PDB file of C-alpha atoms and ligand atoms in Angstrom:
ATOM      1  CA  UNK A1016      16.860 -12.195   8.010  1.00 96.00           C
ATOM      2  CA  UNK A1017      13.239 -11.765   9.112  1.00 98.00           C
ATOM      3  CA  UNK A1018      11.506 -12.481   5.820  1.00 98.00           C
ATOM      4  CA  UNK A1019      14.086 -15.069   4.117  1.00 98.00           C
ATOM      5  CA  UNK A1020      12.408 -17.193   1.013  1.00 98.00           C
ATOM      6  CA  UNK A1021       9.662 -15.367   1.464  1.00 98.00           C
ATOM      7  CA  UNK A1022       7.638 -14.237  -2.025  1.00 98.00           C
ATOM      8  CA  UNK A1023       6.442 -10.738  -1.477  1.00 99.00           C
ATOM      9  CA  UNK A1024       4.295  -8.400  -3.774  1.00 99.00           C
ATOM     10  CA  UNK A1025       4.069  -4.970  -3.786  1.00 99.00           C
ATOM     11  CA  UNK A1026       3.007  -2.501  -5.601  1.00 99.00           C
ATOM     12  CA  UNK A1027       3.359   1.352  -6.123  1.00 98.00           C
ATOM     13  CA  UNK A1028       7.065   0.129  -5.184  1.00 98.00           C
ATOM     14  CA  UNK A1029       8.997   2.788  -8.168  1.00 98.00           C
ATOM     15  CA  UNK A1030       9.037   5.528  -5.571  1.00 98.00           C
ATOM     16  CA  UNK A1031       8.063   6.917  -1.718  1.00 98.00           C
ATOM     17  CA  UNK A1032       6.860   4.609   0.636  1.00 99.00           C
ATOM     18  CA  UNK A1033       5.980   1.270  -1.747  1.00 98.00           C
ATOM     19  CA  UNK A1034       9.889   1.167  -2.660  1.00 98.00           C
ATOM     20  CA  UNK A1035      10.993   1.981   0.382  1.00 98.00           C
ATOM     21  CA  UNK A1036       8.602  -1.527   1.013  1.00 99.00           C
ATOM     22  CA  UNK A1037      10.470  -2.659  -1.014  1.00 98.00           C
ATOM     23  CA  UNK A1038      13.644  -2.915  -0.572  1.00 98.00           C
ATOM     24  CA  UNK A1039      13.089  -3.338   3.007  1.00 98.00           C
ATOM     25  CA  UNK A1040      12.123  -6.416   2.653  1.00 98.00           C
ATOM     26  CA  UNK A1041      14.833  -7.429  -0.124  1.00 98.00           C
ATOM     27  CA  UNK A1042      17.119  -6.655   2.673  1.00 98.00           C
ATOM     28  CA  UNK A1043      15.378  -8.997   4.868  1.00 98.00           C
ATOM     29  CA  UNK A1044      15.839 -11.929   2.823  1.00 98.00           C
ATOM     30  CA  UNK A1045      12.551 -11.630   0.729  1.00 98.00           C
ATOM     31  CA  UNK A1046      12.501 -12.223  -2.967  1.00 98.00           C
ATOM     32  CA  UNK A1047       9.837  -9.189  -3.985  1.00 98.00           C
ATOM     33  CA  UNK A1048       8.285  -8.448  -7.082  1.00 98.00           C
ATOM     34  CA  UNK A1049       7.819  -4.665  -7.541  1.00 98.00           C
ATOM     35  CA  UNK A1050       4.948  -3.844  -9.193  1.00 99.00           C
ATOM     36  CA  UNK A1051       4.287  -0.055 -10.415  1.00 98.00           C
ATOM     37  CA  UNK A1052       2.207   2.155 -13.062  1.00 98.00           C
ATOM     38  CA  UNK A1053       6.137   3.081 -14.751  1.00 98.00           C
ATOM     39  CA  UNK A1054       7.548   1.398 -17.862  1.00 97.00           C
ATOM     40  CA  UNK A1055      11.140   1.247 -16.073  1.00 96.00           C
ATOM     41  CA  UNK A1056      12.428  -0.282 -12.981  1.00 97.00           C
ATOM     42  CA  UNK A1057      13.775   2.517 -10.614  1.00 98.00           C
ATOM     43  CA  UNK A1058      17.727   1.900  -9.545  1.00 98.00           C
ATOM     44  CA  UNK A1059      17.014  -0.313  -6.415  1.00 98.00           C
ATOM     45  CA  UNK A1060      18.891  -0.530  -3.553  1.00 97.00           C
ATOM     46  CA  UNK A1061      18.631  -4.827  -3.174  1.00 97.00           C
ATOM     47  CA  UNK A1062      19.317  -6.086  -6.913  1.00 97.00           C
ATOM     48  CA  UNK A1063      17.338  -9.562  -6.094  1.00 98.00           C
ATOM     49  CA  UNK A1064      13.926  -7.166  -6.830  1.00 98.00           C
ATOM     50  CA  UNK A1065      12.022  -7.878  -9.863  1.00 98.00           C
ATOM     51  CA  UNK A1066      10.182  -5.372 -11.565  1.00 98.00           C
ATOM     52  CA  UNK A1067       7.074  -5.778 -13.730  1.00 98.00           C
ATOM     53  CA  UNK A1068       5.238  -3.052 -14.917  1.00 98.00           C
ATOM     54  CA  UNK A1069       1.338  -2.762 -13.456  1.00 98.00           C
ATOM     55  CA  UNK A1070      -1.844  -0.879 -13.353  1.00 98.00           C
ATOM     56  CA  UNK A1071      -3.472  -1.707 -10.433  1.00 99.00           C
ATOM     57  CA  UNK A1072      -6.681  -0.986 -11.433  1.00 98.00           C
ATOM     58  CA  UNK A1073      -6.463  -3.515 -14.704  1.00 98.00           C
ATOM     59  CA  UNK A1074      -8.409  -6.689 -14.178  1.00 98.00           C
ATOM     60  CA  UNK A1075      -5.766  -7.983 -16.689  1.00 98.00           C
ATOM     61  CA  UNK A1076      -2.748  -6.616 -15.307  1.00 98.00           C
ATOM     62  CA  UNK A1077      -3.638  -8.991 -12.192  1.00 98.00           C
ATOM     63  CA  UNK A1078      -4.218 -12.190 -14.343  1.00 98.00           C
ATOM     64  CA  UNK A1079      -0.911 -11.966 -15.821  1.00 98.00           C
ATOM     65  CA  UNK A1080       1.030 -11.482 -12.567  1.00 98.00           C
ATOM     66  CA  UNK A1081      -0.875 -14.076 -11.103  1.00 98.00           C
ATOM     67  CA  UNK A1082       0.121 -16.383 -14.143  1.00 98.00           C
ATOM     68  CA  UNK A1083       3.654 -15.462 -13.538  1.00 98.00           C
ATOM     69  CA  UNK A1084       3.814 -15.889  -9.978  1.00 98.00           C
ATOM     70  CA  UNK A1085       2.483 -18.914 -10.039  1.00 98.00           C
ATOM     71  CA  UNK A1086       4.525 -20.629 -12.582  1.00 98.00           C
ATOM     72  CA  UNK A1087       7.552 -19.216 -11.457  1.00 98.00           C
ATOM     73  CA  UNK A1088       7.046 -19.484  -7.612  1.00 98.00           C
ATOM     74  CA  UNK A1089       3.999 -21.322  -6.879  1.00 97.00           C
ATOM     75  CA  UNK A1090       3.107 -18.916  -3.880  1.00 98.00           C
ATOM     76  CA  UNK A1091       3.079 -15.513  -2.754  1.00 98.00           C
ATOM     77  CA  UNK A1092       3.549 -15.339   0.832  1.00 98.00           C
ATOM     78  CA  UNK A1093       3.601 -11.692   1.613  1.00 99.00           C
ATOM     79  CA  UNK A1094       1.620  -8.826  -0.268  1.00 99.00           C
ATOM     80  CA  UNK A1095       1.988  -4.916   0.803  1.00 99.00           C
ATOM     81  CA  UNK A1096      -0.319  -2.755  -1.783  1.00 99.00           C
ATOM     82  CA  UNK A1097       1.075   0.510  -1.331  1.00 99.00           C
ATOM     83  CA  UNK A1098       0.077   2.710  -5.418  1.00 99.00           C
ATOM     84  CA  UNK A1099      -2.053   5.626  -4.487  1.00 98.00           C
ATOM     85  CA  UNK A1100      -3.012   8.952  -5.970  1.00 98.00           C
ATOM     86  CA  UNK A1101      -4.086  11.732  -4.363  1.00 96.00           C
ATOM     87  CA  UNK A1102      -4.608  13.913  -7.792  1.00 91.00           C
ATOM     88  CA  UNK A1103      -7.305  16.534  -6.673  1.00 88.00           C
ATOM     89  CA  UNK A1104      -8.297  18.384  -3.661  1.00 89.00           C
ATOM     90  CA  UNK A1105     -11.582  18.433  -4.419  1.00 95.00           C
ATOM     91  CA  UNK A1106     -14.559  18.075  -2.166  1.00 97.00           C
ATOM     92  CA  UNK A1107     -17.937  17.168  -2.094  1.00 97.00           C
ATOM     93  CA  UNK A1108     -19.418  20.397  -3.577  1.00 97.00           C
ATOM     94  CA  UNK A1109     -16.771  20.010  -6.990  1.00 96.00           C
ATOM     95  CA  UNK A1110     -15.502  16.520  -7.422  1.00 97.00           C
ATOM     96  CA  UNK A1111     -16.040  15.872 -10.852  1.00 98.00           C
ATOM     97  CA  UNK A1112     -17.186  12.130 -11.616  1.00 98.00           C
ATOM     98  CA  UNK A1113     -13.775  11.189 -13.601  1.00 97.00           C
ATOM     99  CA  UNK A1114     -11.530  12.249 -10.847  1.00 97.00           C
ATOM    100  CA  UNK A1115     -13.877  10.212  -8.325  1.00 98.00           C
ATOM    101  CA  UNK A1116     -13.615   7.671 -10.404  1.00 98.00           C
ATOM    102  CA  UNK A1117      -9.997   7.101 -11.179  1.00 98.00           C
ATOM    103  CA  UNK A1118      -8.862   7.397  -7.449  1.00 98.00           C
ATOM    104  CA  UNK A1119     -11.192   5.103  -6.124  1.00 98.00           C
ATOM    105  CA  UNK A1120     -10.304   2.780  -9.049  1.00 98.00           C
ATOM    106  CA  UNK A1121      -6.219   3.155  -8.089  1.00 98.00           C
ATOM    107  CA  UNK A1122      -6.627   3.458  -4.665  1.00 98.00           C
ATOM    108  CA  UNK A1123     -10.061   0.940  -3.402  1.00 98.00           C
ATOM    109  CA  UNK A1124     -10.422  -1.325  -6.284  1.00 99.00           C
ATOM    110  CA  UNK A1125      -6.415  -1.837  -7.002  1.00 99.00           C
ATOM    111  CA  UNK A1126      -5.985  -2.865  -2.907  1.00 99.00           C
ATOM    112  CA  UNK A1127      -9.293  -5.346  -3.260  1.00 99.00           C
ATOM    113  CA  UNK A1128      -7.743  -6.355  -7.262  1.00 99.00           C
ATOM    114  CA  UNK A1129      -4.087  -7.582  -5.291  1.00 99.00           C
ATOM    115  CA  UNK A1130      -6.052  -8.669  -2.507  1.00 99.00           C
ATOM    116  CA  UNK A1131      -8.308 -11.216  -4.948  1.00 98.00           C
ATOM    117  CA  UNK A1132      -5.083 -12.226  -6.423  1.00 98.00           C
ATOM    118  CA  UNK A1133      -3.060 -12.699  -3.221  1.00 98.00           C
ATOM    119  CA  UNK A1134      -5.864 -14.757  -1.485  1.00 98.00           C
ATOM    120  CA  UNK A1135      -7.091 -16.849  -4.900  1.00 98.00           C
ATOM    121  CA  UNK A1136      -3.760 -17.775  -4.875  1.00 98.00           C
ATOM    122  CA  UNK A1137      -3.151 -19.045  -1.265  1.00 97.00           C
ATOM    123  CA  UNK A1138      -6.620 -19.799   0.132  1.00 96.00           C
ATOM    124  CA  UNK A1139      -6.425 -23.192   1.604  1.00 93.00           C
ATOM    125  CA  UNK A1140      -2.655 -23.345   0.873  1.00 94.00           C
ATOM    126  CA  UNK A1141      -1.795 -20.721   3.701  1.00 84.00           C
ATOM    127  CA  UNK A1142      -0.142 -18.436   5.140  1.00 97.00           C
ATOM    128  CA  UNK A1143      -0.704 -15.179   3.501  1.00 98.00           C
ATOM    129  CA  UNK A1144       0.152 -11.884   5.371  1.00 98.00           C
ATOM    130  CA  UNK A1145      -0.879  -8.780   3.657  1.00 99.00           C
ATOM    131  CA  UNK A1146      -0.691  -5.072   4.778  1.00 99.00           C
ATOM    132  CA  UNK A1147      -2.375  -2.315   2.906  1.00 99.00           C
ATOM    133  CA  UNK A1148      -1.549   1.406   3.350  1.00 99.00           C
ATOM    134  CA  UNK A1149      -4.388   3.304   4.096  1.00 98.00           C
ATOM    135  CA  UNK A1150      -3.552   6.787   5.709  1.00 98.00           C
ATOM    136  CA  UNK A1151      -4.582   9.066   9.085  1.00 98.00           C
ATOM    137  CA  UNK A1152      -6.985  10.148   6.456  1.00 98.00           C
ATOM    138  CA  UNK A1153      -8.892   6.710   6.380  1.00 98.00           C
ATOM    139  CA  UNK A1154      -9.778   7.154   9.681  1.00 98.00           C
ATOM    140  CA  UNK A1155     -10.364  10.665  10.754  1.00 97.00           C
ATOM    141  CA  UNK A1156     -11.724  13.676   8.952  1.00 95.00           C
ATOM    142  CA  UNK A1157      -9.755  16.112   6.661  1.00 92.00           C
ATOM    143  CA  UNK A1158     -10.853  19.095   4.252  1.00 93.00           C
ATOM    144  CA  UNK A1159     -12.006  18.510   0.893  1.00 95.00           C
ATOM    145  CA  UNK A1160     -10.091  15.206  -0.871  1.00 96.00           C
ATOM    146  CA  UNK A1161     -13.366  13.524  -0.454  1.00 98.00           C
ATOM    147  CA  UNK A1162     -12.795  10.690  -2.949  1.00 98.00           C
ATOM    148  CA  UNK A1163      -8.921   9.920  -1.466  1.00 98.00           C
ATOM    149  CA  UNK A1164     -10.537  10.114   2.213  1.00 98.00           C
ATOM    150  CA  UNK A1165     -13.236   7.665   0.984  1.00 98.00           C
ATOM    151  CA  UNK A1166     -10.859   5.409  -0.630  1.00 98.00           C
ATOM    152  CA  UNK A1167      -8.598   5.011   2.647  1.00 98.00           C
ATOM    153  CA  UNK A1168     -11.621   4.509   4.645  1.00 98.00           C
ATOM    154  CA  UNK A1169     -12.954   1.476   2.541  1.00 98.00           C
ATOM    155  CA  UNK A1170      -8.836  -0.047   2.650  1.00 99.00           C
ATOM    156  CA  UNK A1171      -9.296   0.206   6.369  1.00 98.00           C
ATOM    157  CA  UNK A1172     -12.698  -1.735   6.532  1.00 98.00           C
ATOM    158  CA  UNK A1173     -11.317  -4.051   3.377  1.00 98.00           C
ATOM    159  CA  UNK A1174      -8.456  -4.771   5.685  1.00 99.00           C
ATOM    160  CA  UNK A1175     -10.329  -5.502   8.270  1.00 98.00           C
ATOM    161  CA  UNK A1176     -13.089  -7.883   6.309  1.00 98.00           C
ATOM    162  CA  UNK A1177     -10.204  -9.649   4.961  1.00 98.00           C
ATOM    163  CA  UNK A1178      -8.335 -10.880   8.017  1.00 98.00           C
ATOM    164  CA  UNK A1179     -12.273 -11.993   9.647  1.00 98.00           C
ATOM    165  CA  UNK A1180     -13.004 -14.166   6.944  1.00 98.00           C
ATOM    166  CA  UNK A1181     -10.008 -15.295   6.338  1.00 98.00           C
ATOM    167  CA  UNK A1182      -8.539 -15.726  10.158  1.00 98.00           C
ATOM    168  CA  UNK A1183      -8.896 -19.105  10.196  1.00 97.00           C
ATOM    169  CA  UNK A1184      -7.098 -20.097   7.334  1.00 97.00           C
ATOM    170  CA  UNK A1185      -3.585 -18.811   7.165  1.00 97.00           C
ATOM    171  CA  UNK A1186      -4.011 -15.862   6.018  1.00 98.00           C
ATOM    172  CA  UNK A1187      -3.636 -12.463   7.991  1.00 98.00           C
ATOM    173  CA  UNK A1188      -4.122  -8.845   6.751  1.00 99.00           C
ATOM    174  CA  UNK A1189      -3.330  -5.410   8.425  1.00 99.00           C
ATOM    175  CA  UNK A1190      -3.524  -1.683   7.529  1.00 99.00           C
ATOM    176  CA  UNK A1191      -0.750   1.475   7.746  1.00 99.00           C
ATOM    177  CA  UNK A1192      -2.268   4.747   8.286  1.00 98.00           C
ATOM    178  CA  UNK A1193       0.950   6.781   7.489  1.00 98.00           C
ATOM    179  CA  UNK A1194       0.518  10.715   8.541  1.00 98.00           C
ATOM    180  CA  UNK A1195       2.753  13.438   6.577  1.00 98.00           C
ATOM    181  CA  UNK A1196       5.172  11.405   4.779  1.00 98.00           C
ATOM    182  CA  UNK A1197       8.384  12.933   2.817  1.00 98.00           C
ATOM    183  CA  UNK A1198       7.558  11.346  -0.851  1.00 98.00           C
ATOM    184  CA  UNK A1199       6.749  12.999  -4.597  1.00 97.00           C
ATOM    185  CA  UNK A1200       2.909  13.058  -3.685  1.00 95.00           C
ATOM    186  CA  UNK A1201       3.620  15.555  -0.433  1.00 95.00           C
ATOM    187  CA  UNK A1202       5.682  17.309  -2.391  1.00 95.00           C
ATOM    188  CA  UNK A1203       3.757  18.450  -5.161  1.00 94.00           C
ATOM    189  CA  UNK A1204       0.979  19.192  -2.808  1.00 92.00           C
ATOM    190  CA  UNK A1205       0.470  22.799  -1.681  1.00 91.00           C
ATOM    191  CA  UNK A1206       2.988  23.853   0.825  1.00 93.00           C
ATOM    192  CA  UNK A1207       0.303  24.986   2.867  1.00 94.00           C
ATOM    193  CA  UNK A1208      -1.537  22.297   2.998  1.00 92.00           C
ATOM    194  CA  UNK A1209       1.397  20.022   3.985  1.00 95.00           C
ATOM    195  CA  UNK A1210       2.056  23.246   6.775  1.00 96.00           C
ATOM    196  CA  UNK A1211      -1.276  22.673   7.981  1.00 95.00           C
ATOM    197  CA  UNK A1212      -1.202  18.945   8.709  1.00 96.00           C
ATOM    198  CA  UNK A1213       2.337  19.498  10.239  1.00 97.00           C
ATOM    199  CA  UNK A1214       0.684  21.908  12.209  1.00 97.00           C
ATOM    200  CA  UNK A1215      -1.215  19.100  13.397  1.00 97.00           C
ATOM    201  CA  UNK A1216       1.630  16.080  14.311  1.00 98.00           C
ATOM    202  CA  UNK A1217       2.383  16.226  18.116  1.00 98.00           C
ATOM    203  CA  UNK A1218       5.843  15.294  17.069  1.00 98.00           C
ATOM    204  CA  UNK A1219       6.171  18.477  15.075  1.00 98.00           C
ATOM    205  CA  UNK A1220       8.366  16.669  11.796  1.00 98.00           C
ATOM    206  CA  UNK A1221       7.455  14.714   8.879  1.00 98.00           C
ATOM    207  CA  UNK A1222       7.671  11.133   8.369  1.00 98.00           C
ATOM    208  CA  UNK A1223      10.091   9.051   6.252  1.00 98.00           C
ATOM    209  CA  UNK A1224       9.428   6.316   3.601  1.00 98.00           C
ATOM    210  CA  UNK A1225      11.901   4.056   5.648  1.00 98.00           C
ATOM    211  CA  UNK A1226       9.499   4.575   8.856  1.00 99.00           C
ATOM    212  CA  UNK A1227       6.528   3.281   6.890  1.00 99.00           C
ATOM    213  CA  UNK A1228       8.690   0.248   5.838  1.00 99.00           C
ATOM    214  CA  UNK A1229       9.721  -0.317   8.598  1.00 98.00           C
ATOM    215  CA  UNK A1230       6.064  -1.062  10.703  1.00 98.00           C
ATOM    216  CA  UNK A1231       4.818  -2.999   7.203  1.00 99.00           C
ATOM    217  CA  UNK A1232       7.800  -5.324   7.792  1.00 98.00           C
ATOM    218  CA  UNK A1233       7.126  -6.246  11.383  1.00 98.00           C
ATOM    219  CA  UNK A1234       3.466  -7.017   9.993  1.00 99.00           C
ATOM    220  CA  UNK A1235       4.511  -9.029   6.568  1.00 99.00           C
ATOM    221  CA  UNK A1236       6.559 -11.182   9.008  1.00 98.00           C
ATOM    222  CA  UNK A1237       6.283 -14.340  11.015  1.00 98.00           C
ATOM    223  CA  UNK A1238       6.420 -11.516  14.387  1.00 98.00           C
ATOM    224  CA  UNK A1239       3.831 -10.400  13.738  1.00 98.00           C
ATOM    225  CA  UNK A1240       1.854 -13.838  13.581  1.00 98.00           C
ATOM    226  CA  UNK A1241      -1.125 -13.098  16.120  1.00 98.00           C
ATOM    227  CA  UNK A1242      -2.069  -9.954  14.377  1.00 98.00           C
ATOM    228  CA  UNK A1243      -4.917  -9.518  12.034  1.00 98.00           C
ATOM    229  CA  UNK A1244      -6.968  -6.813  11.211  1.00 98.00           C
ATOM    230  CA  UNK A1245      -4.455  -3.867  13.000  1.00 98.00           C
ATOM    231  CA  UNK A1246      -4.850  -0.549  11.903  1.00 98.00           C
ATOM    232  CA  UNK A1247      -0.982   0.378  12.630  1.00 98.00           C
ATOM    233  CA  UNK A1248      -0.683   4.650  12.927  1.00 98.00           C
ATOM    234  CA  UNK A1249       2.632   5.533  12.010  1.00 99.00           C
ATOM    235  CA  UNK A1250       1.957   9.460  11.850  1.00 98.00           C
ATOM    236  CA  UNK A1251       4.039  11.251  14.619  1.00 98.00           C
ATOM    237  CA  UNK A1252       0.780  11.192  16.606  1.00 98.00           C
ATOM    238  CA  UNK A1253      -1.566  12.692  14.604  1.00 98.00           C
ATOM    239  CA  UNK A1254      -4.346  10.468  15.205  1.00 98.00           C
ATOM    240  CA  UNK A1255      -3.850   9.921  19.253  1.00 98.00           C
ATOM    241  CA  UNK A1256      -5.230  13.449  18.966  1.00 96.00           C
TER     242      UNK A1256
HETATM  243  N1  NAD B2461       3.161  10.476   1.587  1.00 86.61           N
HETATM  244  C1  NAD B2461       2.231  10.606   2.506  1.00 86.61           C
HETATM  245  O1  NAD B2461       2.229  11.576   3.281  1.00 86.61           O
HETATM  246  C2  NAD B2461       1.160   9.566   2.645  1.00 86.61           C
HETATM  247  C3  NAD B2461       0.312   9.666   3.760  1.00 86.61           C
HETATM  248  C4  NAD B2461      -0.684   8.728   3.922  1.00 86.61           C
HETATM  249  C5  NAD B2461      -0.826   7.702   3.013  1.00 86.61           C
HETATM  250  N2  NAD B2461       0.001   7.636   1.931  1.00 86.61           N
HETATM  251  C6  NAD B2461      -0.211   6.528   1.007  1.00 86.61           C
HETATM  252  O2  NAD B2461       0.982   5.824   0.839  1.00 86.61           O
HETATM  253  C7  NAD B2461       0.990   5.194  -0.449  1.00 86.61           C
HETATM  254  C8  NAD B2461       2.281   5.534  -1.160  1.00 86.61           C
HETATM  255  O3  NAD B2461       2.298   6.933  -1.388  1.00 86.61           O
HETATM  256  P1  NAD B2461       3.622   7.777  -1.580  1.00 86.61           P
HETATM  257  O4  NAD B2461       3.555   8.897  -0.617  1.00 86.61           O
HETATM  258  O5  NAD B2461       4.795   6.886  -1.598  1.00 86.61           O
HETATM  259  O6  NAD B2461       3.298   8.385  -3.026  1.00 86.61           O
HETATM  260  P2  NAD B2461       4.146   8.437  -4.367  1.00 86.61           P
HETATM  261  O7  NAD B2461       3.321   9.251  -5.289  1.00 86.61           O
HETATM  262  O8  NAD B2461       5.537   8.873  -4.088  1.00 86.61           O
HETATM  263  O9  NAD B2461       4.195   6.910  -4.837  1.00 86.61           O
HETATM  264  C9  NAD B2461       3.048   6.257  -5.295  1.00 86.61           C
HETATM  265  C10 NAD B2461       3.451   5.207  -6.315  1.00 86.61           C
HETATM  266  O10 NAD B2461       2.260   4.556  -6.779  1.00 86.61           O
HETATM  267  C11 NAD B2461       2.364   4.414  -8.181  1.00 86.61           C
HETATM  268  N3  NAD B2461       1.055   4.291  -8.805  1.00 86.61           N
HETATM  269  C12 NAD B2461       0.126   5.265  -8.992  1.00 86.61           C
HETATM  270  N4  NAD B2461      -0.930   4.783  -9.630  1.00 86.61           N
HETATM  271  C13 NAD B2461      -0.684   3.462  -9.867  1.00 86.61           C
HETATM  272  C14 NAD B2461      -1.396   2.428 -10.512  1.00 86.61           C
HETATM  273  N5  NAD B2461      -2.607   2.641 -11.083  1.00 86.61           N
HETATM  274  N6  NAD B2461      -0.842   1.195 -10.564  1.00 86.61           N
HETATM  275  C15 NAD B2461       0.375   0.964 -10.038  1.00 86.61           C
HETATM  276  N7  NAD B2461       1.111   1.915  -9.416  1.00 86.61           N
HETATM  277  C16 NAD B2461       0.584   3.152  -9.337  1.00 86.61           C
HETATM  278  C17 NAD B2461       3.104   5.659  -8.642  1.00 86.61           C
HETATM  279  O11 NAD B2461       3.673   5.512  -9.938  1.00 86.61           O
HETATM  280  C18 NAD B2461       4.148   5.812  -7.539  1.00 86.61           C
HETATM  281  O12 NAD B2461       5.330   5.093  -7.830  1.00 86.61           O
HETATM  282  C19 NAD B2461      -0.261   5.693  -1.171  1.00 86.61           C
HETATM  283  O13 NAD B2461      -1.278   4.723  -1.063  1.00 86.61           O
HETATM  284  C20 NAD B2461      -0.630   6.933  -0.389  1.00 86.61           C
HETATM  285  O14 NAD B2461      -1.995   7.220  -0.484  1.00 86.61           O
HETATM  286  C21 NAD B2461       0.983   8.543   1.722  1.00 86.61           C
END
């Protein structure tokens, strides 16, 4: 068991690559709290999971978990924010102001939101190890999706602000960059759009959920214990390019 007793968080865990989080790390001995947008728990694989319903956007939605964390564990020891959208393709010429503003609220303000929470929580009390999912698109260019590009850059640089300042106290963080993944948000996506960035993987496939998982495990856990501020590609390739 490579996380056992361990208190993980994580959120956009009712589908893709957050569940697939998930329930990795149930099966590692972890006792997670899945956190998603949905009213109803998904079927999980590991039955120990607790599910709450959360926007993670909501300044509120954050106090209450925090509340119930604490009073029913005292800690959280692990914390993998995962929720993302990725609901228009627009770029910088048409983005309209609302759709700007709701993906940078999910995707930038909901990883710094956890982040406050995880870190208010064990600052001083130590350790804390959390991994964000960013994507290859946080770190080189892409067509058009300019507010979901921008919003995985700034997890990558939040990522890496968070394990400087707080390196000396316990408390590690790391990011994912997963390329083409097989989940809902690919596949509602123009087919050739997800042709193109196939197109582009050396390895010539795309990824699965349980690949992400599996890299966010090794950093949640004590193995990973020297690393802070990784950006981890798990993309076939794509950004060795
Ligand atoms: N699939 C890919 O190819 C790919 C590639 C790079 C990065 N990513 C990133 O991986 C993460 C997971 O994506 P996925 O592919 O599993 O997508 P997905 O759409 O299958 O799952 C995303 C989950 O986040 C939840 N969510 C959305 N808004 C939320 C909110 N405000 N609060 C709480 N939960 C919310 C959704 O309900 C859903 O369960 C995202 O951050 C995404 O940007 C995915």
């Amino acid at each position: 068991m490579r996380v056992a007793g361990k208190i993980a968080v994580v959120t956009g865990a009712y589908r893709g690559i957050g569940r697939a989080c998930a329930e990795a790390l149930a099966g590692e001995g972890a006792q997670v709290i899945a956190l998603d947008l949905m009213a109803e728990a998904p079927d999980y694989a590991e039955s120990s999971i607790i599910y709450r319903q959360l926007d993670v956007g909501s300044e509120t939605d954050w106090q209450l978990l925090a509340e119930e964390v604490s009073a029913r564990f005292g800690r959280v020891d692990i914390l993998v924010c995962a929720a993302g959208i990725a609901p228009t393709k627009s770029g910088a010429h048409d983005v309209t102001m609302a759709d700007w503003e709701h993906i940078l609220r999910v995707n930038q303000t909901g990883v710094m939101l956890g982040m406050r929470m995880a870190t208010g929580m064990m600052l001083g009390k130590g350790p804390l190890s959390i991994v964000n999912i960013s994507s290859i698109w946080g770190q080189v260019g892409g067509t058009g999706q300019i507010a979901y590009h921008a919003s995985k850059g700034a997890v990558i640089n939040m990522t890496r602000n968070v394990a400087i300042t707080y390196a000396r106290q316990g408390i590690r963080a790391n990011a994912v960059l997963p390329g083409l993944i097989d989940t809902e948000m690919v596949r509602i996506q123009k087919p050739e759009m997800n042709a193109a960035t196939l197109a582009l993987t050396p390895m010539g496939r795309i990824g699965l959920p349980e690949e992400i998982a599996a890299g966010v495990l090794f950093l949640a856990s004590d193995e990973a214990s020297f690393v802070t501020g990784a950006v981890l590609s798990i993309d076939g390739g794509f950004t060795a390019q």
